[in-house]
mmCIF file of C-alpha atoms and ligand atoms in Angstrom:
data_model
loop_
_atom_site.group_PDB
_atom_site.id
_atom_site.type_symbol
_atom_site.label_atom_id
_atom_site.label_comp_id
_atom_site.label_asym_id
_atom_site.label_seq_id
_atom_site.Cartn_x
_atom_site.Cartn_y
_atom_site.Cartn_z
ATOM 1 C CA MET A 24 204.893 124.559 -157.402
ATOM 2 C CA GLN A 25 204.139 123.182 -153.953
ATOM 3 C CA TRP A 26 202.925 126.646 -152.920
ATOM 4 C CA VAL A 27 200.651 126.809 -156.099
ATOM 5 C CA ILE A 28 199.034 123.355 -155.212
ATOM 6 C CA GLY A 29 198.782 124.535 -151.637
ATOM 7 C CA VAL A 30 196.777 127.684 -152.514
ATOM 8 C CA PHE A 31 194.440 125.928 -154.766
ATOM 9 C CA GLY A 32 193.958 122.857 -152.455
ATOM 10 C CA ALA A 33 193.313 125.135 -149.459
ATOM 11 C CA LEU A 34 190.874 127.402 -151.477
ATOM 12 C CA PHE A 35 188.995 124.393 -152.651
ATOM 13 C CA VAL A 36 188.544 122.906 -149.110
ATOM 14 C CA ALA A 37 188.050 126.104 -147.248
ATOM 15 C CA GLY A 38 185.708 127.482 -149.874
ATOM 16 C CA ALA A 39 183.399 124.320 -149.689
ATOM 17 C CA ALA A 40 183.522 124.684 -145.839
ATOM 18 C CA TYR A 41 182.463 128.295 -146.023
ATOM 19 C CA LEU A 42 179.570 127.347 -148.399
ATOM 20 C CA LYS A 43 178.582 124.610 -146.072
ATOM 21 C CA GLY A 44 178.557 126.915 -143.098
ATOM 22 C CA SER A 45 181.462 125.171 -141.227
ATOM 23 C CA LEU A 46 183.608 128.247 -141.478
ATOM 24 C CA SER A 47 182.932 132.008 -141.129
ATOM 25 C CA LEU A 48 184.402 134.323 -143.645
ATOM 26 C CA SER A 49 187.308 135.175 -141.367
ATOM 27 C CA GLY A 50 187.648 131.485 -140.704
ATOM 28 C CA MET A 51 187.742 130.665 -144.368
ATOM 29 C CA LEU A 52 190.535 133.257 -144.961
ATOM 30 C CA ALA A 53 192.636 131.839 -142.018
ATOM 31 C CA ALA A 54 192.122 128.286 -143.328
ATOM 32 C CA VAL A 55 193.369 129.232 -146.735
ATOM 33 C CA LEU A 56 196.403 130.740 -145.404
ATOM 34 C CA MET A 57 197.076 127.743 -143.097
ATOM 35 C CA GLY A 58 196.395 125.153 -145.728
ATOM 36 C CA THR A 59 198.794 126.969 -148.245
ATOM 37 C CA VAL A 60 201.563 127.048 -145.590
ATOM 38 C CA TYR A 61 200.974 123.399 -144.603
ATOM 39 C CA PHE A 62 201.350 122.216 -148.254
ATOM 40 C CA GLY A 63 203.799 124.839 -149.475
ATOM 41 C CA ALA A 64 206.259 124.570 -146.595
ATOM 42 C CA GLY A 65 205.423 121.022 -145.828
ATOM 43 C CA ASN A 66 203.909 118.271 -148.007
ATOM 44 C CA ALA A 67 201.020 115.653 -148.097
ATOM 45 C CA PHE A 68 201.944 114.532 -144.659
ATOM 46 C CA TRP A 69 201.444 117.864 -143.031
ATOM 47 C CA PHE A 70 198.526 118.971 -145.198
ATOM 48 C CA GLY A 71 196.706 115.622 -145.050
ATOM 49 C CA ILE A 72 196.695 115.448 -141.311
ATOM 50 C CA LEU A 73 195.279 119.010 -141.067
ATOM 51 C CA LEU A 74 192.747 118.102 -143.673
ATOM 52 C CA LEU A 75 191.717 114.902 -141.741
ATOM 53 C CA PHE A 76 191.277 116.954 -138.583
ATOM 54 C CA PHE A 77 189.234 119.528 -140.308
ATOM 55 C CA ILE A 78 186.930 117.406 -142.308
ATOM 56 C CA SER A 79 186.259 114.873 -139.427
ATOM 57 C CA SER A 80 185.494 117.653 -137.061
ATOM 58 C CA SER A 81 183.241 119.440 -139.534
ATOM 59 C CA LEU A 82 181.268 116.251 -140.191
ATOM 60 C CA LEU A 83 180.951 115.430 -136.404
ATOM 61 C CA SER A 84 179.705 119.034 -135.567
ATOM 62 C CA ARG A 85 176.825 118.359 -137.942
ATOM 63 C CA LEU A 86 175.549 115.462 -135.807
ATOM 64 C CA ARG A 87 172.259 116.642 -134.194
ATOM 65 C CA ALA A 88 173.332 120.241 -134.760
ATOM 66 C CA GLU A 89 170.096 121.638 -133.316
ATOM 67 C CA HIS A 90 170.742 120.086 -129.996
ATOM 68 C CA LYS A 91 174.069 121.764 -129.875
ATOM 69 C CA GLU A 92 173.017 125.307 -130.491
ATOM 70 C CA GLU A 93 172.494 126.138 -126.919
ATOM 71 C CA LEU A 94 175.942 124.612 -126.040
ATOM 72 C CA GLU A 95 177.519 126.636 -128.733
ATOM 73 C CA ARG A 96 176.131 129.884 -127.252
ATOM 74 C CA SER A 97 177.670 129.034 -123.839
ATOM 75 C CA TYR A 98 180.963 127.325 -124.738
ATOM 76 C CA ALA A 99 181.773 128.513 -128.291
ATOM 77 C CA LYS A 100 183.172 125.042 -129.014
ATOM 78 C CA THR A 101 181.221 123.716 -131.955
ATOM 79 C CA GLY A 102 179.659 124.813 -135.278
ATOM 80 C CA ARG A 103 180.875 127.525 -137.540
ATOM 81 C CA ARG A 104 184.529 128.309 -136.932
ATOM 82 C CA ASP A 105 186.003 131.827 -137.085
ATOM 83 C CA ALA A 106 189.766 132.808 -137.615
ATOM 84 C CA GLY A 107 190.458 132.715 -133.895
ATOM 85 C CA GLN A 108 189.243 129.132 -133.669
ATOM 86 C CA VAL A 109 191.083 128.014 -136.768
ATOM 87 C CA PHE A 110 194.339 129.378 -135.415
ATOM 88 C CA ALA A 111 193.578 127.801 -132.033
ATOM 89 C CA ASN A 112 193.368 124.435 -133.685
ATOM 90 C CA GLY A 113 196.019 124.544 -136.490
ATOM 91 C CA GLY A 114 198.268 127.537 -135.404
ATOM 92 C CA LEU A 115 200.645 125.384 -133.349
ATOM 93 C CA GLY A 116 200.875 122.849 -136.193
ATOM 94 C CA MET A 117 201.584 125.697 -138.597
ATOM 95 C CA LEU A 118 204.532 126.749 -136.454
ATOM 96 C CA LEU A 119 205.878 123.218 -136.459
ATOM 97 C CA VAL A 120 205.568 123.042 -140.342
ATOM 98 C CA LEU A 121 207.596 126.280 -140.545
ATOM 99 C CA LEU A 122 210.183 125.267 -138.015
ATOM 100 C CA ASN A 123 210.626 121.929 -139.887
ATOM 101 C CA ALA A 124 211.102 123.762 -143.282
ATOM 102 C CA VAL A 125 213.835 125.963 -141.699
ATOM 103 C CA TYR A 126 215.557 123.290 -139.598
ATOM 104 C CA PRO A 127 214.400 119.801 -140.453
ATOM 105 C CA LEU A 128 214.262 117.498 -137.481
ATOM 106 C CA PRO A 129 212.202 114.106 -136.928
ATOM 107 C CA ALA A 130 211.170 115.561 -133.613
ATOM 108 C CA TRP A 131 209.051 118.311 -135.241
ATOM 109 C CA GLU A 132 207.076 115.622 -136.994
ATOM 110 C CA LEU A 133 206.375 113.561 -133.870
ATOM 111 C CA LEU A 134 205.370 116.764 -132.015
ATOM 112 C CA PHE A 135 203.020 117.554 -134.820
ATOM 113 C CA VAL A 136 201.286 114.127 -134.684
ATOM 114 C CA GLY A 137 200.739 114.756 -130.959
ATOM 115 C CA VAL A 138 199.445 118.280 -131.422
ATOM 116 C CA MET A 139 196.993 117.321 -134.168
ATOM 117 C CA ALA A 140 195.987 114.110 -132.278
ATOM 118 C CA THR A 141 195.219 116.502 -129.317
ATOM 119 C CA VAL A 142 192.948 118.976 -131.286
ATOM 120 C CA THR A 143 191.238 116.124 -133.060
ATOM 121 C CA ALA A 144 190.724 114.076 -129.839
ATOM 122 C CA ASP A 145 189.444 117.165 -128.065
ATOM 123 C CA THR A 146 186.993 118.100 -130.849
ATOM 124 C CA TRP A 147 185.772 114.534 -131.176
ATOM 125 C CA ALA A 148 185.306 114.241 -127.482
ATOM 126 C CA THR A 149 183.363 117.466 -127.349
ATOM 127 C CA GLU A 150 181.195 116.629 -130.321
ATOM 128 C CA CYS A 151 180.392 113.114 -129.132
ATOM 129 C CA GLY A 152 180.349 113.647 -125.474
ATOM 130 C CA THR A 153 177.642 116.334 -125.814
ATOM 131 C CA LEU A 154 175.465 113.759 -127.722
ATOM 132 C CA SER A 155 175.566 111.536 -124.647
ATOM 133 C CA ARG A 156 172.331 111.115 -122.536
ATOM 134 C CA LYS A 157 174.322 110.858 -119.363
ATOM 135 C CA PRO A 158 175.760 114.156 -118.207
ATOM 136 C CA PRO A 159 179.565 114.358 -117.784
ATOM 137 C CA ARG A 160 181.337 114.348 -114.478
ATOM 138 C CA SER A 161 184.158 116.598 -113.126
ATOM 139 C CA ILE A 162 187.428 115.131 -113.887
ATOM 140 C CA LEU A 163 188.511 116.234 -110.427
ATOM 141 C CA SER A 164 185.574 115.797 -108.047
ATOM 142 C CA GLY A 165 183.424 113.269 -109.951
ATOM 143 C CA LYS A 166 180.458 115.594 -109.433
ATOM 144 C CA ILE A 167 177.852 115.730 -112.270
ATOM 145 C CA LEU A 168 178.223 118.862 -114.657
ATOM 146 C CA PRO A 169 176.067 120.390 -117.169
ATOM 147 C CA THR A 170 176.524 118.925 -120.770
ATOM 148 C CA GLY A 171 179.502 120.706 -122.540
ATOM 149 C CA ALA A 172 180.944 122.102 -119.471
ATOM 150 C CA SER A 173 184.697 122.617 -119.261
ATOM 151 C CA GLY A 174 186.484 120.050 -117.010
ATOM 152 C CA GLY A 175 183.893 117.432 -117.595
ATOM 153 C CA VAL A 176 184.556 113.972 -118.842
ATOM 154 C CA SER A 177 182.339 111.119 -120.056
ATOM 155 C CA LEU A 178 182.868 107.548 -121.339
ATOM 156 C CA PRO A 179 181.630 108.399 -124.947
ATOM 157 C CA GLY A 180 183.739 111.510 -124.906
ATOM 158 C CA THR A 181 186.921 109.486 -123.792
ATOM 159 C CA LEU A 182 186.318 106.828 -126.363
ATOM 160 C CA ALA A 183 185.963 109.533 -129.103
ATOM 161 C CA ALA A 184 189.099 111.177 -127.984
ATOM 162 C CA ALA A 185 191.015 107.747 -128.149
ATOM 163 C CA ALA A 186 189.576 107.031 -131.656
ATOM 164 C CA GLY A 187 190.434 110.628 -132.968
ATOM 165 C CA GLY A 188 193.931 110.437 -131.758
ATOM 166 C CA LEU A 189 194.442 106.872 -133.060
ATOM 167 C CA LEU A 190 193.098 107.883 -136.439
ATOM 168 C CA ILE A 191 195.553 110.763 -136.664
ATOM 169 C CA GLY A 192 198.436 108.447 -135.750
ATOM 170 C CA ILE A 193 197.488 105.697 -138.397
ATOM 171 C CA ALA A 194 196.830 108.435 -141.011
ATOM 172 C CA SER A 195 200.175 110.038 -140.464
ATOM 173 C CA TRP A 196 201.767 106.695 -141.183
ATOM 174 C CA LEU A 197 199.844 106.390 -144.453
ATOM 175 C CA LEU A 198 200.655 109.933 -145.473
ATOM 176 C CA ARG A 199 204.376 109.502 -144.869
ATOM 177 C CA GLN A 200 204.347 106.766 -147.623
ATOM 178 C CA LEU A 201 202.721 109.272 -150.027
ATOM 179 C CA SER A 202 205.286 111.944 -149.198
ATOM 180 C CA PRO A 203 208.589 111.500 -151.047
ATOM 181 C CA GLY A 204 211.700 111.841 -149.081
ATOM 182 C CA MET A 205 210.161 111.190 -145.667
ATOM 183 C CA ALA A 206 211.965 108.455 -143.520
ATOM 184 C CA VAL A 207 209.862 105.334 -142.964
ATOM 185 C CA GLN A 208 208.511 105.004 -139.317
ATOM 186 C CA PRO A 209 206.798 101.809 -138.055
ATOM 187 C CA LEU A 210 203.003 101.992 -137.873
ATOM 188 C CA ILE A 211 202.890 100.891 -134.299
ATOM 189 C CA ILE A 212 205.039 103.979 -133.197
ATOM 190 C CA LEU A 213 202.915 106.437 -134.962
ATOM 191 C CA ALA A 214 199.655 104.835 -134.007
ATOM 192 C CA ALA A 215 200.763 104.771 -130.287
ATOM 193 C CA ALA A 216 201.931 108.436 -130.646
ATOM 194 C CA GLY A 217 198.576 109.531 -131.901
ATOM 195 C CA LEU A 218 196.604 107.613 -129.358
ATOM 196 C CA VAL A 219 198.655 108.496 -126.348
ATOM 197 C CA GLY A 220 199.218 112.147 -127.625
ATOM 198 C CA GLY A 221 195.521 112.537 -128.174
ATOM 199 C CA LEU A 222 194.507 111.121 -124.737
ATOM 200 C CA VAL A 223 197.098 113.119 -122.820
ATOM 201 C CA GLY A 224 196.109 116.276 -124.646
ATOM 202 C CA ALA A 225 192.387 115.803 -124.120
ATOM 203 C CA PHE A 226 192.987 114.919 -120.417
ATOM 204 C CA ALA A 227 195.111 118.018 -119.982
ATOM 205 C CA ASP A 228 192.368 120.115 -121.518
ATOM 206 C CA SER A 229 189.763 118.793 -119.052
ATOM 207 C CA LEU A 230 192.106 119.146 -116.169
ATOM 208 C CA LEU A 231 192.840 122.771 -116.967
ATOM 209 C CA GLY A 232 189.081 123.348 -117.569
ATOM 210 C CA ALA A 233 188.280 122.018 -114.132
ATOM 211 C CA THR A 234 190.935 124.049 -112.350
ATOM 212 C CA VAL A 235 192.458 127.239 -113.664
ATOM 213 C CA GLN A 236 190.480 128.041 -116.861
ATOM 214 C CA GLN A 237 188.857 131.531 -116.617
ATOM 215 C CA MET A 238 185.088 131.090 -116.467
ATOM 216 C CA ASN A 239 182.389 133.735 -116.409
ATOM 217 C CA ARG A 240 179.001 133.721 -114.802
ATOM 218 C CA CYS A 241 175.926 135.021 -116.691
ATOM 219 C CA ALA A 242 174.124 137.727 -114.821
ATOM 220 C CA VAL A 243 170.769 136.686 -116.497
ATOM 221 C CA CYS A 244 170.551 132.934 -116.414
ATOM 222 C CA GLY A 245 173.166 132.212 -113.770
ATOM 223 C CA ARG A 246 175.146 129.672 -115.674
ATOM 224 C CA GLU A 247 178.955 129.372 -115.852
ATOM 225 C CA VAL A 248 180.010 130.095 -119.286
ATOM 226 C CA GLU A 249 183.432 130.342 -121.224
ATOM 227 C CA SER A 250 182.101 133.256 -123.506
ATOM 228 C CA ALA A 251 182.335 136.951 -122.377
ATOM 229 C CA VAL A 252 178.672 137.632 -123.410
ATOM 230 C CA HIS A 253 175.686 135.430 -122.536
ATOM 231 C CA CYS A 254 171.879 136.119 -122.816
ATOM 232 C CA GLY A 255 172.876 139.373 -124.588
ATOM 233 C CA GLN A 256 174.642 140.615 -121.512
ATOM 234 C CA PRO A 257 178.370 140.809 -120.512
ATOM 235 C CA ALA A 258 179.298 137.923 -118.193
ATOM 236 C CA ALA A 259 181.200 138.550 -115.073
ATOM 237 C CA HIS A 260 184.445 136.789 -114.058
ATOM 238 C CA ALA A 261 183.553 133.698 -111.947
ATOM 239 C CA ARG A 262 186.644 131.627 -111.323
ATOM 240 C CA GLY A 263 190.060 130.805 -112.806
ATOM 241 C CA TRP A 264 193.131 132.816 -113.949
ATOM 242 C CA ARG A 265 192.058 135.709 -116.184
ATOM 243 C CA TRP A 266 194.668 134.941 -118.880
ATOM 244 C CA MET A 267 193.732 131.270 -118.995
ATOM 245 C CA THR A 268 191.281 131.624 -121.884
ATOM 246 C CA ASN A 269 189.877 128.761 -123.897
ATOM 247 C CA ASP A 270 192.643 129.370 -126.497
ATOM 248 C CA ALA A 271 195.269 129.261 -123.805
ATOM 249 C CA VAL A 272 193.960 126.014 -122.563
ATOM 250 C CA ASN A 273 193.871 124.497 -126.135
ATOM 251 C CA ALA A 274 197.511 125.701 -126.672
ATOM 252 C CA ILE A 275 198.762 124.279 -123.501
ATOM 253 C CA SER A 276 196.945 120.905 -123.893
ATOM 254 C CA SER A 277 198.218 120.700 -127.448
ATOM 255 C CA ILE A 278 201.826 121.162 -126.200
ATOM 256 C CA ALA A 279 201.193 118.383 -123.576
ATOM 257 C CA GLY A 280 199.928 116.113 -126.277
ATOM 258 C CA GLY A 281 202.848 116.945 -128.528
ATOM 259 C CA ALA A 282 205.282 116.130 -125.837
ATOM 260 C CA ALA A 283 203.576 112.876 -125.092
ATOM 261 C CA ALA A 284 203.871 111.759 -128.590
ATOM 262 C CA LEU A 285 207.582 112.814 -128.796
ATOM 263 C CA LEU A 286 208.142 110.784 -125.658
ATOM 264 C CA ILE A 287 206.511 107.634 -127.155
ATOM 265 C CA GLY A 288 208.513 108.073 -130.327
ATOM 266 C CA GLY A 289 211.757 108.229 -128.230
ATOM 267 C CA LEU A 290 210.824 105.399 -125.892
ATOM 268 C CA MET A 291 209.664 102.849 -128.622
HETATM 269 ZN ZN1 ZN B 309 172.901 133.355 -119.713
#
């Protein structure tokens, strides 16, 4: 029964996102699979957090969408998500849902809060940071960077990251009350786990972006880009480790955010 509700719930949400242009066709199929597993192998706690990340990010990406179009071409971070991006954001969480179904441990739940706080914080920071009039600065050197560049931080972006992480933490407390059989955990612990997890994860993302993330240079316009193709031409490797793609950076920073949330849960 859980799985049936999961399929229909996921179809409804992913279908609406596809019709609204937030997901490509492959992104919709990936989101249906993911939502089904989150609810089928999990419950409202797991599914609700995924949903909150997904809906809040889709709404934020619509803010001044035309202004972000050029950024999208260079950094492939906002707008219509394909299957790769859906798995980059929700894949680690799906693994934790499945691990918890096979071998239930409270640690999986805290790791999950930190992982989802990270992807939410990171997406919110990108969406809000790119709306700022002031350009971001490098997290390492403090030098001014082009808007949307990897490794850049800004005050609006950091505040958005904190808000996104905190929201996931508070929502996870609320969703636990709605999920029969889940142990009660104090609001303060989950709120702190979300806030700290989200900030640590977003910070890790910027740090990796400023140091070892693989970046290309466009042969036509000369800009440093994450994408392999820019201005219709293949972009050549410019810096970073070749295996450290945007997806790898997302995965590592999510693990860092999850570990931070787990630590907070253990300390408090
Ligand atoms: Zn170019």
